[in-house]
Coordinates of C-alpha atoms and ligand atoms in Angstrom, one line a residue:
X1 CA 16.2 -9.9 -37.9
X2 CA 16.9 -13.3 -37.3
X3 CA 14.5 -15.9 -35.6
X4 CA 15.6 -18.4 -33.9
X5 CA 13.4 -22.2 -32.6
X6 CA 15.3 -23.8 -30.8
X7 CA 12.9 -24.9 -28.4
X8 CA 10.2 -25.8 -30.8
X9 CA 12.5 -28.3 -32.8
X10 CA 14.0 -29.6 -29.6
X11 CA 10.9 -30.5 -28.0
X12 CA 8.1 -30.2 -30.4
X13 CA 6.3 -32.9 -28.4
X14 CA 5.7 -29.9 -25.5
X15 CA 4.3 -27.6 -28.2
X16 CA 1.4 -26.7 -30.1
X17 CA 1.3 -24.3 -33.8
X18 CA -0.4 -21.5 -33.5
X19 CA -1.1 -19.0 -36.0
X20 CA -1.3 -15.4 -33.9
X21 CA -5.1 -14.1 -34.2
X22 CA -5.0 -10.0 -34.9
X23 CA -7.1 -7.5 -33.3
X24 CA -9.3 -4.5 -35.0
X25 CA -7.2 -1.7 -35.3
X26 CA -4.1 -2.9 -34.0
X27 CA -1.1 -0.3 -33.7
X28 CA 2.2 -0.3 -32.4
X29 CA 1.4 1.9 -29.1
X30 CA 5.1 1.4 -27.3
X31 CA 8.5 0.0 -28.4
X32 CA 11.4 -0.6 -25.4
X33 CA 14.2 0.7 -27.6
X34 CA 16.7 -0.6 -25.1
X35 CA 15.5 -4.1 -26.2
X36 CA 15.2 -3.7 -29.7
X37 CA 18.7 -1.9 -30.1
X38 CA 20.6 -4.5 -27.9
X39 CA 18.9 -7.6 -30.1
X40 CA 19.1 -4.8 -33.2
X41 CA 15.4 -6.1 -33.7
X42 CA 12.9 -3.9 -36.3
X43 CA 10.8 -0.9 -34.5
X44 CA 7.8 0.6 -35.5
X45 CA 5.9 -0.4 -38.8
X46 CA 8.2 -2.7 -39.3
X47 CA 8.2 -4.6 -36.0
X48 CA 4.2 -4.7 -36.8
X49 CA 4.6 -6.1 -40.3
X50 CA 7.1 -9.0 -38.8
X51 CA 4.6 -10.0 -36.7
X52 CA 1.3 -9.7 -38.4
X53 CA 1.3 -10.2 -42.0
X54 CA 1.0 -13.5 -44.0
X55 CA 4.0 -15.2 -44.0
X56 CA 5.8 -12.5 -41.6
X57 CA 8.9 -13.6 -40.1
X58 CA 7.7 -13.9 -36.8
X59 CA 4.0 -15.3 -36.6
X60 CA 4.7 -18.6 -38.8
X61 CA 6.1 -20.5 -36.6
X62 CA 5.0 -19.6 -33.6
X63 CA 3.9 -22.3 -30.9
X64 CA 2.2 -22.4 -27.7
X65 CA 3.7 -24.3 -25.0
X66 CA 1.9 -26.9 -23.1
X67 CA 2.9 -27.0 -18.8
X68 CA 0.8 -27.8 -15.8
X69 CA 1.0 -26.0 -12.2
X70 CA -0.1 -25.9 -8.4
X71 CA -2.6 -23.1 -8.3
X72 CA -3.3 -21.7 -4.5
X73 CA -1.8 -25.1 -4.0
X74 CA -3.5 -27.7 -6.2
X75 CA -1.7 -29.5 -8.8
X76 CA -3.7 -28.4 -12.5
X77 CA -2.2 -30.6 -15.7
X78 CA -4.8 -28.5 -18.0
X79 CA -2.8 -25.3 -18.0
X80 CA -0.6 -24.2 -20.8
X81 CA 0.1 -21.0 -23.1
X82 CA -3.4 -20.1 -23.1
X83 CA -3.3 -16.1 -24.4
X84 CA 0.5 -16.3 -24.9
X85 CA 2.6 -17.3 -28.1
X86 CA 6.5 -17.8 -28.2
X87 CA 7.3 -16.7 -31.3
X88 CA 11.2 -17.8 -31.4
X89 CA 14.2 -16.7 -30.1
X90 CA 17.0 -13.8 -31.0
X91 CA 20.5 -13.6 -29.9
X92 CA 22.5 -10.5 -29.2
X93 CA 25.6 -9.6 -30.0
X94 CA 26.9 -11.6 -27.1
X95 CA 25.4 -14.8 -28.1
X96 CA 22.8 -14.1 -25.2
X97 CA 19.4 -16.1 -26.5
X98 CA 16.1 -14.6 -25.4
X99 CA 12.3 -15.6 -26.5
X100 CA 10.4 -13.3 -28.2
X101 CA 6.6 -14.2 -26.6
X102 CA 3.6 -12.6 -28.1
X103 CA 0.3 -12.1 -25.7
X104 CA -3.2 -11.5 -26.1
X105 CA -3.2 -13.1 -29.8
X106 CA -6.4 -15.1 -30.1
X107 CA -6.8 -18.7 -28.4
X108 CA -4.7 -22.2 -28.4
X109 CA -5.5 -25.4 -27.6
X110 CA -4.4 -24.7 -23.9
X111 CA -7.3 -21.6 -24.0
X112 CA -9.6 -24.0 -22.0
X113 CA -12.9 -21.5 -22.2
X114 CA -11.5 -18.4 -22.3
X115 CA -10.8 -16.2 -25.5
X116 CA -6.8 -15.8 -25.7
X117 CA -7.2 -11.8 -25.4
X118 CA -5.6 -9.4 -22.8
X119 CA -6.7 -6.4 -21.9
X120 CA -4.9 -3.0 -21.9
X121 CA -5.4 -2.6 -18.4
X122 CA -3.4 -5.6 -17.5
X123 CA -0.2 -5.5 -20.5
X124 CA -0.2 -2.0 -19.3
X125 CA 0.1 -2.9 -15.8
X126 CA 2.6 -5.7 -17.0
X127 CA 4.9 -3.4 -19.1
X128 CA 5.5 -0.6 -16.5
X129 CA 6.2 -3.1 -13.7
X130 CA 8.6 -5.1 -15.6
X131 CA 10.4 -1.8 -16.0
X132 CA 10.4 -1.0 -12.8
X133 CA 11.4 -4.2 -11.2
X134 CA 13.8 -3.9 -13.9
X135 CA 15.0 -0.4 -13.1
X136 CA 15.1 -1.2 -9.5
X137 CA 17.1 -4.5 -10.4
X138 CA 15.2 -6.9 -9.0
X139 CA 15.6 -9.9 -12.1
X140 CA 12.5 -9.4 -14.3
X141 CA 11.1 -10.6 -17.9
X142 CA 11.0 -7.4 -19.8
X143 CA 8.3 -5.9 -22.2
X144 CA 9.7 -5.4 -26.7
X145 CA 6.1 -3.6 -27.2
X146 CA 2.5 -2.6 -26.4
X147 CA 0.1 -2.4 -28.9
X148 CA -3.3 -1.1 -28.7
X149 CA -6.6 -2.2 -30.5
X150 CA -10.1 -0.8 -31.2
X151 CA -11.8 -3.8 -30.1
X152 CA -13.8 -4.3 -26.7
X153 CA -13.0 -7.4 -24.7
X154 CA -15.1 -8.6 -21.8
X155 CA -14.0 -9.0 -18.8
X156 CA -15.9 -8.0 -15.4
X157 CA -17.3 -4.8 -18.2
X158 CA -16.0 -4.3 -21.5
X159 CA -12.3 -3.0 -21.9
X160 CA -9.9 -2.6 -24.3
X161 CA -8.3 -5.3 -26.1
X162 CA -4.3 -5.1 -26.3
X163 CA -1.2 -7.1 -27.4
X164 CA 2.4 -7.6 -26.2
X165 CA 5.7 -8.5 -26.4
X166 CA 7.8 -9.8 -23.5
X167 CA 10.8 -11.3 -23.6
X168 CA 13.1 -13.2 -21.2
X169 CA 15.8 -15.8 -21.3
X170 CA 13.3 -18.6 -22.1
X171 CA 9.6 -19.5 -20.4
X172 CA 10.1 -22.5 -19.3
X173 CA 8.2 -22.8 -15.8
X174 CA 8.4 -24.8 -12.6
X175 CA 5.0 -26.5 -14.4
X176 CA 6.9 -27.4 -17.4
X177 CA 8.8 -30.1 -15.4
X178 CA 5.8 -30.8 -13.1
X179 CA 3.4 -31.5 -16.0
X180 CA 5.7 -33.8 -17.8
X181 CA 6.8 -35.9 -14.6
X182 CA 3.3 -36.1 -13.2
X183 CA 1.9 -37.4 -16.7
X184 CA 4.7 -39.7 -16.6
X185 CA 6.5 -38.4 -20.0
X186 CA 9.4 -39.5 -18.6
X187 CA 11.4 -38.9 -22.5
X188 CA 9.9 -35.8 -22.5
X189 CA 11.1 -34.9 -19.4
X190 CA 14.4 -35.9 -20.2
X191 CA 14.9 -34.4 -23.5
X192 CA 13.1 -30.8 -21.4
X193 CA 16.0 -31.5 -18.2
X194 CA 18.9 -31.9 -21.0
X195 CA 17.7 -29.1 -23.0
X196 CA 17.2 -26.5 -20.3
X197 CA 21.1 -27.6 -19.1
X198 CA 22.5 -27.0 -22.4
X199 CA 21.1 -24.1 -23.4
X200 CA 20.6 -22.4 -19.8
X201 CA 22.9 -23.9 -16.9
X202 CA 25.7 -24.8 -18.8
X203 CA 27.9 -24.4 -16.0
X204 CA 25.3 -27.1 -14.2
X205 CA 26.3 -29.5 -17.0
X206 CA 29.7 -29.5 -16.8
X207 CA 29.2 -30.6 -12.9
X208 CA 29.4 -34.0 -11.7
X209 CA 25.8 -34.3 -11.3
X210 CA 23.9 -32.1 -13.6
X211 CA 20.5 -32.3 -12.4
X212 CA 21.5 -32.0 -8.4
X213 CA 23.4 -28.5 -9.9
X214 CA 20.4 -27.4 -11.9
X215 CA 17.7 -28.0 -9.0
X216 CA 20.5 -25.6 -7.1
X217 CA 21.0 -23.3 -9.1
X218 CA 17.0 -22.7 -9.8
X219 CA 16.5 -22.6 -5.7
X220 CA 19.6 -20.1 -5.4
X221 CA 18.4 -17.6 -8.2
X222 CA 14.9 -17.5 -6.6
X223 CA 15.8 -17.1 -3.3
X224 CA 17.7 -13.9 -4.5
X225 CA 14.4 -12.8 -6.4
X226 CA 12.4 -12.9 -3.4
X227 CA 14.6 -11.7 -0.8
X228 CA 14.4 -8.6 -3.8
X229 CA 11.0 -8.5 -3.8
X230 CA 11.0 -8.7 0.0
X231 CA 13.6 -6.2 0.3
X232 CA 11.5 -3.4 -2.0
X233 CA 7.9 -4.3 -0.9
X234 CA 7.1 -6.1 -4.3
X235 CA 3.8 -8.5 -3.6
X236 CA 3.4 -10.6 -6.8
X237 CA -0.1 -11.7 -6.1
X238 CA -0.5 -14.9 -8.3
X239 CA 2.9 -17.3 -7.0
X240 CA 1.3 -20.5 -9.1
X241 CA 4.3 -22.4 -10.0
X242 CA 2.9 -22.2 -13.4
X243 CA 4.2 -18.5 -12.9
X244 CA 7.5 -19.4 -12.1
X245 CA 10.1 -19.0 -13.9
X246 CA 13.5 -21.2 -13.9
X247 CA 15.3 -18.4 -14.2
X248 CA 15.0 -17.1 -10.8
X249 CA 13.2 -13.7 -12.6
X250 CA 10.0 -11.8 -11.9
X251 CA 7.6 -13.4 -14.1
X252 CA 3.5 -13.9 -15.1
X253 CA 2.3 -10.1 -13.9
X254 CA -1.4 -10.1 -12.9
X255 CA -2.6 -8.8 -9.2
X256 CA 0.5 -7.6 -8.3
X257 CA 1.1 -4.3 -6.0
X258 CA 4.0 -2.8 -3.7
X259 CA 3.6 -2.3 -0.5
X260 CA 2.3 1.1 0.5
X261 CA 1.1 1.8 4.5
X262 CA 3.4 -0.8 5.6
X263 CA 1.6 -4.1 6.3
X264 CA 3.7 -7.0 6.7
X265 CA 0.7 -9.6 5.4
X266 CA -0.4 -7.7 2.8
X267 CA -2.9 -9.1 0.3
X268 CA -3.7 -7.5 -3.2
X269 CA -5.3 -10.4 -5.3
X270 CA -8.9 -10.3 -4.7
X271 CA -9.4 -13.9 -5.1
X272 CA -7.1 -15.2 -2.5
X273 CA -9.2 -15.2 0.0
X274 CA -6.7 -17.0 2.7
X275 CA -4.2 -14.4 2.1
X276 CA -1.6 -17.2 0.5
X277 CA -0.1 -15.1 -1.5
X278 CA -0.1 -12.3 1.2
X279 CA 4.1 -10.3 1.4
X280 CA 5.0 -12.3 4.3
X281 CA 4.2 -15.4 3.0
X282 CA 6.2 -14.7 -0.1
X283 CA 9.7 -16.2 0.9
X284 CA 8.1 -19.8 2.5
X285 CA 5.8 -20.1 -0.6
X286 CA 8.7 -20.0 -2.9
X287 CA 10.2 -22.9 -1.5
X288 CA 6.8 -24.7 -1.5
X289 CA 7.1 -24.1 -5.1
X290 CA 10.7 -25.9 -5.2
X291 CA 9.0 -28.5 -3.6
X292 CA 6.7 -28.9 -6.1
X293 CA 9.2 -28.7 -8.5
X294 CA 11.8 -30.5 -6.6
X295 CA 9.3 -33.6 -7.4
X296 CA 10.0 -33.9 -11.1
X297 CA 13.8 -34.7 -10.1
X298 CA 12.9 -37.5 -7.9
X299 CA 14.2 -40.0 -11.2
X300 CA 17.1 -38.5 -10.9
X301 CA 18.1 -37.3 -7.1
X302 CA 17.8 -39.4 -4.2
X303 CA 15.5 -38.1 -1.4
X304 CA 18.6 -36.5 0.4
X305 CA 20.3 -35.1 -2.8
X306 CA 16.9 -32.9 -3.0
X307 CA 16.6 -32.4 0.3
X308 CA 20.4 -30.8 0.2
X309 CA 19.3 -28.5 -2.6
X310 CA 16.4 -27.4 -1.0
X311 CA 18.1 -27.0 2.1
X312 CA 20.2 -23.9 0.5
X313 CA 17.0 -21.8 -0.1
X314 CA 16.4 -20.6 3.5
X315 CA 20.0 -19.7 4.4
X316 CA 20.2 -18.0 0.6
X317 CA 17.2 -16.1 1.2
X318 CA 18.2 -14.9 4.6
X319 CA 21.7 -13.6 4.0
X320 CA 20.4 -11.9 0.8
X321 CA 17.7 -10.1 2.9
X322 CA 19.2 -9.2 5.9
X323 CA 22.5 -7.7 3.1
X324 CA 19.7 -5.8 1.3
X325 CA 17.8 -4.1 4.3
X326 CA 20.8 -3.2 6.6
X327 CA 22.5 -2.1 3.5
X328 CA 19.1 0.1 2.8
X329 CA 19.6 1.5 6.6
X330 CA 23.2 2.2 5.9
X331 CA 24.0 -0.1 9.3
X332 CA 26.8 -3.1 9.1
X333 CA 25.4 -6.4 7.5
X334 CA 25.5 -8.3 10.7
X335 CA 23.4 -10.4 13.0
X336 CA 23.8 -7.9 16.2
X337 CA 22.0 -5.4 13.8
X338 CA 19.0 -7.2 12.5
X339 CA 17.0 -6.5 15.6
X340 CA 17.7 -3.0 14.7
X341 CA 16.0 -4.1 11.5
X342 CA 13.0 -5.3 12.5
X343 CA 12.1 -2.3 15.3
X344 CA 12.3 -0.2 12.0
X345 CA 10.0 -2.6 10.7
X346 CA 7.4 -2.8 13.4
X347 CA 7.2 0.2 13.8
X348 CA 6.0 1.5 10.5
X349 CA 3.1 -1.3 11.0
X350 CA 2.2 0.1 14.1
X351 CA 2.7 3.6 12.8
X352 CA 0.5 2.9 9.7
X353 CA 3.6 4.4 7.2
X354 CA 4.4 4.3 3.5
X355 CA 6.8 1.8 3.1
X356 CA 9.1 3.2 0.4
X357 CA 9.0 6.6 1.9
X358 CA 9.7 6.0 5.3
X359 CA 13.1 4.2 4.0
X360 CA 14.1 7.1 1.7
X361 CA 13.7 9.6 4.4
X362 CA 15.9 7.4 6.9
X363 CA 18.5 7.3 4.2
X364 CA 18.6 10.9 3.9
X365 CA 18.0 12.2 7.7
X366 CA 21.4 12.9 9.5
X367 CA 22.2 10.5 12.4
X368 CA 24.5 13.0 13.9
X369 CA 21.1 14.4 15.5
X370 CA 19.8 13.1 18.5
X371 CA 16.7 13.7 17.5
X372 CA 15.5 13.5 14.0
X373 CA 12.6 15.1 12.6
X374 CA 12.0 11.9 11.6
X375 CA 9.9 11.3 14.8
X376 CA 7.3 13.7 13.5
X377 CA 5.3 10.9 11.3
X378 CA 5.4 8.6 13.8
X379 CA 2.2 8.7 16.8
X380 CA 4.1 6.8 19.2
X381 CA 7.1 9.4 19.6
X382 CA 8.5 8.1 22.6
X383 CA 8.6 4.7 20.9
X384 CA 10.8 6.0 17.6
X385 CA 13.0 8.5 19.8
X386 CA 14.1 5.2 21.9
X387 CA 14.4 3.5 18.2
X388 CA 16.2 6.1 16.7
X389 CA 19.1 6.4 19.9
X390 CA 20.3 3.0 19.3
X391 CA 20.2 3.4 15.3
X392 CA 22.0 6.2 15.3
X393 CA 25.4 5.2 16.7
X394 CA 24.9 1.7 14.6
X395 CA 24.9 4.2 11.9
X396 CA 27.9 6.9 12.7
X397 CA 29.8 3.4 13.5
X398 CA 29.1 1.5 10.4
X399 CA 32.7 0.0 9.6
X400 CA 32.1 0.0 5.4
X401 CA 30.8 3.6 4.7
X402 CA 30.4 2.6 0.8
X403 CA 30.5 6.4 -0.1
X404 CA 30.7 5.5 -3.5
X405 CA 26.9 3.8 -3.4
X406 CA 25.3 6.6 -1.6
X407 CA 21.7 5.3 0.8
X408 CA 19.5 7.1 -1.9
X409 CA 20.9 4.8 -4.8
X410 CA 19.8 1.7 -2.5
X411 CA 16.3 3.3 -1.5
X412 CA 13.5 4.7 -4.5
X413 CA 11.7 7.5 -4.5
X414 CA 9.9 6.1 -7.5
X415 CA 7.7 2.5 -7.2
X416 CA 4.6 2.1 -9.5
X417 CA 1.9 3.1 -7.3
X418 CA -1.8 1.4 -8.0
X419 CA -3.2 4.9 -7.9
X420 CA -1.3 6.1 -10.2
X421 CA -1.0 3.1 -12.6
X422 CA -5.1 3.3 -12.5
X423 CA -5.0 6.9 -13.3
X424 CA -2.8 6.2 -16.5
X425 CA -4.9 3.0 -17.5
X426 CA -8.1 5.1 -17.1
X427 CA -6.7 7.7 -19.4
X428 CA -5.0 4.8 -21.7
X429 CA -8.6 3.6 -22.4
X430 CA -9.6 7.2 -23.1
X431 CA -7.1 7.4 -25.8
X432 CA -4.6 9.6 -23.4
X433 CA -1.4 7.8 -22.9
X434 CA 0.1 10.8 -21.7
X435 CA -0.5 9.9 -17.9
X436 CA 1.4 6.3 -19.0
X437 CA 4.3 7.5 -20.5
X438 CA 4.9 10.2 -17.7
X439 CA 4.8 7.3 -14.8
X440 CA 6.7 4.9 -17.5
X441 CA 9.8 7.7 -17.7
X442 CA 9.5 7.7 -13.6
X443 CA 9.7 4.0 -12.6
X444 CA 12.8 3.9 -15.2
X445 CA 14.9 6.3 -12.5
X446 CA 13.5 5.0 -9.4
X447 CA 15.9 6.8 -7.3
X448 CA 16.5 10.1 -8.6
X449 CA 14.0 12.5 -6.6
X450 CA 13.9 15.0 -9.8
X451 CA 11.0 16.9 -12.3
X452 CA 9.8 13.4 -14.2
X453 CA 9.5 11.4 -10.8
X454 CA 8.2 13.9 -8.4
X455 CA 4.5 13.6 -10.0
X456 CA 4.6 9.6 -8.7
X457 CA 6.4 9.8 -5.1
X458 CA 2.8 10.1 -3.0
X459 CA 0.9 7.4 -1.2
X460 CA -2.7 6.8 -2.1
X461 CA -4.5 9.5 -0.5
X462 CA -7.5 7.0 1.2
X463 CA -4.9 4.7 3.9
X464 CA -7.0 1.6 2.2
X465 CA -5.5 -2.0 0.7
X466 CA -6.6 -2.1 -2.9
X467 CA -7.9 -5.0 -3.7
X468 CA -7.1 -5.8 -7.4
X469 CA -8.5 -8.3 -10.0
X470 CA -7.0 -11.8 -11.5
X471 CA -9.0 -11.3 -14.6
X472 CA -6.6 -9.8 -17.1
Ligands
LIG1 P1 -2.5 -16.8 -15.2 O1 -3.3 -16.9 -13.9 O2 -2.7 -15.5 -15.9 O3 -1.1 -17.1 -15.0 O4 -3.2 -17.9 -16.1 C1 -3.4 -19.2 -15.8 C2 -3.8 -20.0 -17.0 O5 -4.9 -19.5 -17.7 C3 -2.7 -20.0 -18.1 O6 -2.7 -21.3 -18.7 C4 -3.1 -19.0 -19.1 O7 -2.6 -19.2 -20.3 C5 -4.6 -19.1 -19.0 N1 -5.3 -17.9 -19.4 C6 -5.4 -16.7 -18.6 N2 -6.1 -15.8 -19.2 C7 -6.5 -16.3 -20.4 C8 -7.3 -15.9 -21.5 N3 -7.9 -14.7 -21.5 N4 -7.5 -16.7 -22.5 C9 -7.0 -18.0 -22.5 N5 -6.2 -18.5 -21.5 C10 -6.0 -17.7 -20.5
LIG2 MG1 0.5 -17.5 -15.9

């Protein structure tokens, strides 16, 4: 295997050595052999070796990266790879670069008071999601390995201490650029601009003006993320802009949660207590974020250059959603049909219904009824029957019938479920990672209603929000 640090030696001002701290007992729990095959890394033992013993390939150089970021909306310099290590970077067979980034191994100058540990609770939580955001391709850092350790960590009780692998094109954040315009590194910032253009936008650099493509490209890839997320009820919980990522991908797991009983303001995160972060709010805090960001090119846009980058996010976002959902309804992507959108929408709120399964059965009822059995879930009747008369004939008319990408292939049976990813962490701790693995080989065919994914279709059977925990 070969290691690659290109980011290190490019900017070893941004970057701290670390040497990765091991845990008691630590063992190679999971491998993604997707991963590992396409960037032909080691598996098992010796994936474990690599990492872990004296000299191994992959600890001695490893660096954590310092970065700042607006959390709940203030600016924090003191933030940095805290718990998390980038060990290097490995290319595939198509020259595609990705960081290897190690997590939960011991503390870094960046650890502020904490102890550089995660929890199996939380990599858990982090590995299945990325696999289902994956699976359900919404754009998403992806998970090499899990391991599990003997030792106890405390958190809000004592819990398991674990280890992992993610990987995604590179970590740099919107905080990365933030921290180093703000503290007024303005070389820093430089060499971090010319170094994300080669390596990741080339086709930015090779544009008249790099940076005014680069801040364009980073608000046109997000704006296709969230209108994603928006599109299959994905509520990330923590939006920091020190948890997002350049790349436009799903990034930084902690609180996060789908949707269930529909709830258009939705709130997971137990500590956001004004609801910031709530799934409606998703969309217009992503652009505050390329505010935020949008302020480390100020050296190098003028005031209307950003504001013409920025300007691209809300009209991005919109097309993408409104594609996505009348596409999920099987009706014509056009404006005259949106209101039909959003009566399907209201009325699952008022009808207190599971998101994902209320679209899955519109995809599959027949719209040659006139009236669908459908209406049976819903207390106001009279309200869907009215709904359902003018959907119907948007549906038998729909000009592009894409046979070929059948409604069930655009709506999941399969989303990870808090109910059921606390079920498998509760066993996980117990030892039993049978409960895991089951829900892991669902979420990785989210829209085939089969054996494997028919244990993880239902709701949660109490219709209450869980309310889930930053510490991780
Ligand atoms: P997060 O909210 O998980 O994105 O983390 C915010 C900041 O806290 C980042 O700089 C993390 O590296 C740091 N951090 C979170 N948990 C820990 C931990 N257990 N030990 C050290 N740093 C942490
Ligand atoms: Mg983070």
């Amino acid at each position: 295997m070969r290691l690659s640090h290109h980011y290190a030696t490019a900017l070893p001002e941004t970057v701290s050595k670390v040497i990765p701290q091991t845990l008691d007992g630590i063992a190679l729990q999971w491998h993604n052999s997707e991963l590992s095959a396409q960037f032909n890394l080691p598996t098992g033992d010796d994936l474990m070796a690599a990492i872990f013993t004296s000299g191994g390939k992959l600890a001695v150089n490893a660096v954590a990266q310092k970065y700042g970021g607006h959390q709940f909306g203030q600016w924090n310099p003191r933030l940095g790879d805290g718990r998390g290590l980038l060990l290097g970077e490995v290319t595939d067979s198509h020259g595609q670069r990705f960081d290897l980034h190690l997590k939960g191994a011991g503390q870094t100058p960046y650890s502020r008071q904490a102890d550089g540990r995660a929890v199996l609770r939380s990599t858990l939580r982090e590995y299945i999601a990325s696999e289902a955001l994956h699976h359900l391709h919404i754009p998403t850092s992806r998970a090499l390995c899990l391991m599990t350790s003997v030792h106890s960590i405390r958190r809000e009780h004592e819990e398991p201490g674990a280890m992992m692998i993610r990987m995604a094109p590179s970590h740099i954040r919107f905080g990365h650029f933030e921290y180093y315009f703000r503290s007024r590194q303005a070389d820093t910032l430089d060499k971090l601009m010319n170094y994300t253009l080669e390596n990741y936008f080339t086709e930015c650099q090779r544009h008249a003006k790099p940076h005014k493509a680069l801040l364009t490209a980073i608000s046109l890839r997000t704006a296709r993320m969230i209108a994603l997320w928006q599109t299959f009820g994905f509520v990330h919980g923590v939006m920091n802009t020190d948890n997002m990522s350049i790349h436009g991908i799903t990034f930084d797991y902690g609180p996060y949660a789908f949707v269930e009983h529909f709830k258009s303001d939705a709130v997971f995160n137990h500590s956001d207590y004004e609801g910031r972060y709530a799934f409606d709010r998703q969309p217009g805090i992503a652009l505050w974020n390329l505010n935020a960001l949008a302020h480390a090119f100020t050296d190098y846009l003028s005031t209307d250059e950003i504001r013409e980058c920025l300007a691209l996010f809300e009209p991005t976002f919109l097309s993408q959603y409104r594609y996505q959902m009348l596409n999920r309804i099987g009706i014509d992507d056009n404006s005259d049909n949106e209101p039909c959108l959003h009566q399907w929408l209201a009325l699952l709120e008022q009808n207190n219904l599971d998101y994902t399964l209320s679209f899955r059965q519109l995809a599959t009822a027949d719209p040659s009824v006139e009236m669908s059995s459908l209406r049976d879930q819903f207390v106001d009747r009279k309200a869907f029957d009215h709904w359902w008369h003018d959907y119907r004939q948007r549906r038998l008319t729909k000009t592009n019938n894409n046979s070929e990408q059948s409604l069930t292939e655009l709506n999941p049976v399969v989303i990870p479920r808090t109910h059921y990813l606390q079920h498998a962490i509760e066993a996980a701790e117990q030892g039993d990672f049978g409960p895991a693995e089951a829900l892991m080989a669902a979420v990785k065919q989210p829209f085939s209603d089969n054996r494997i994914t028919r244990n993880f279709q239902q709701p949660a059977k109490h219709n209450s929000q869980v309310s889930l925990s930053c510490s991780s």
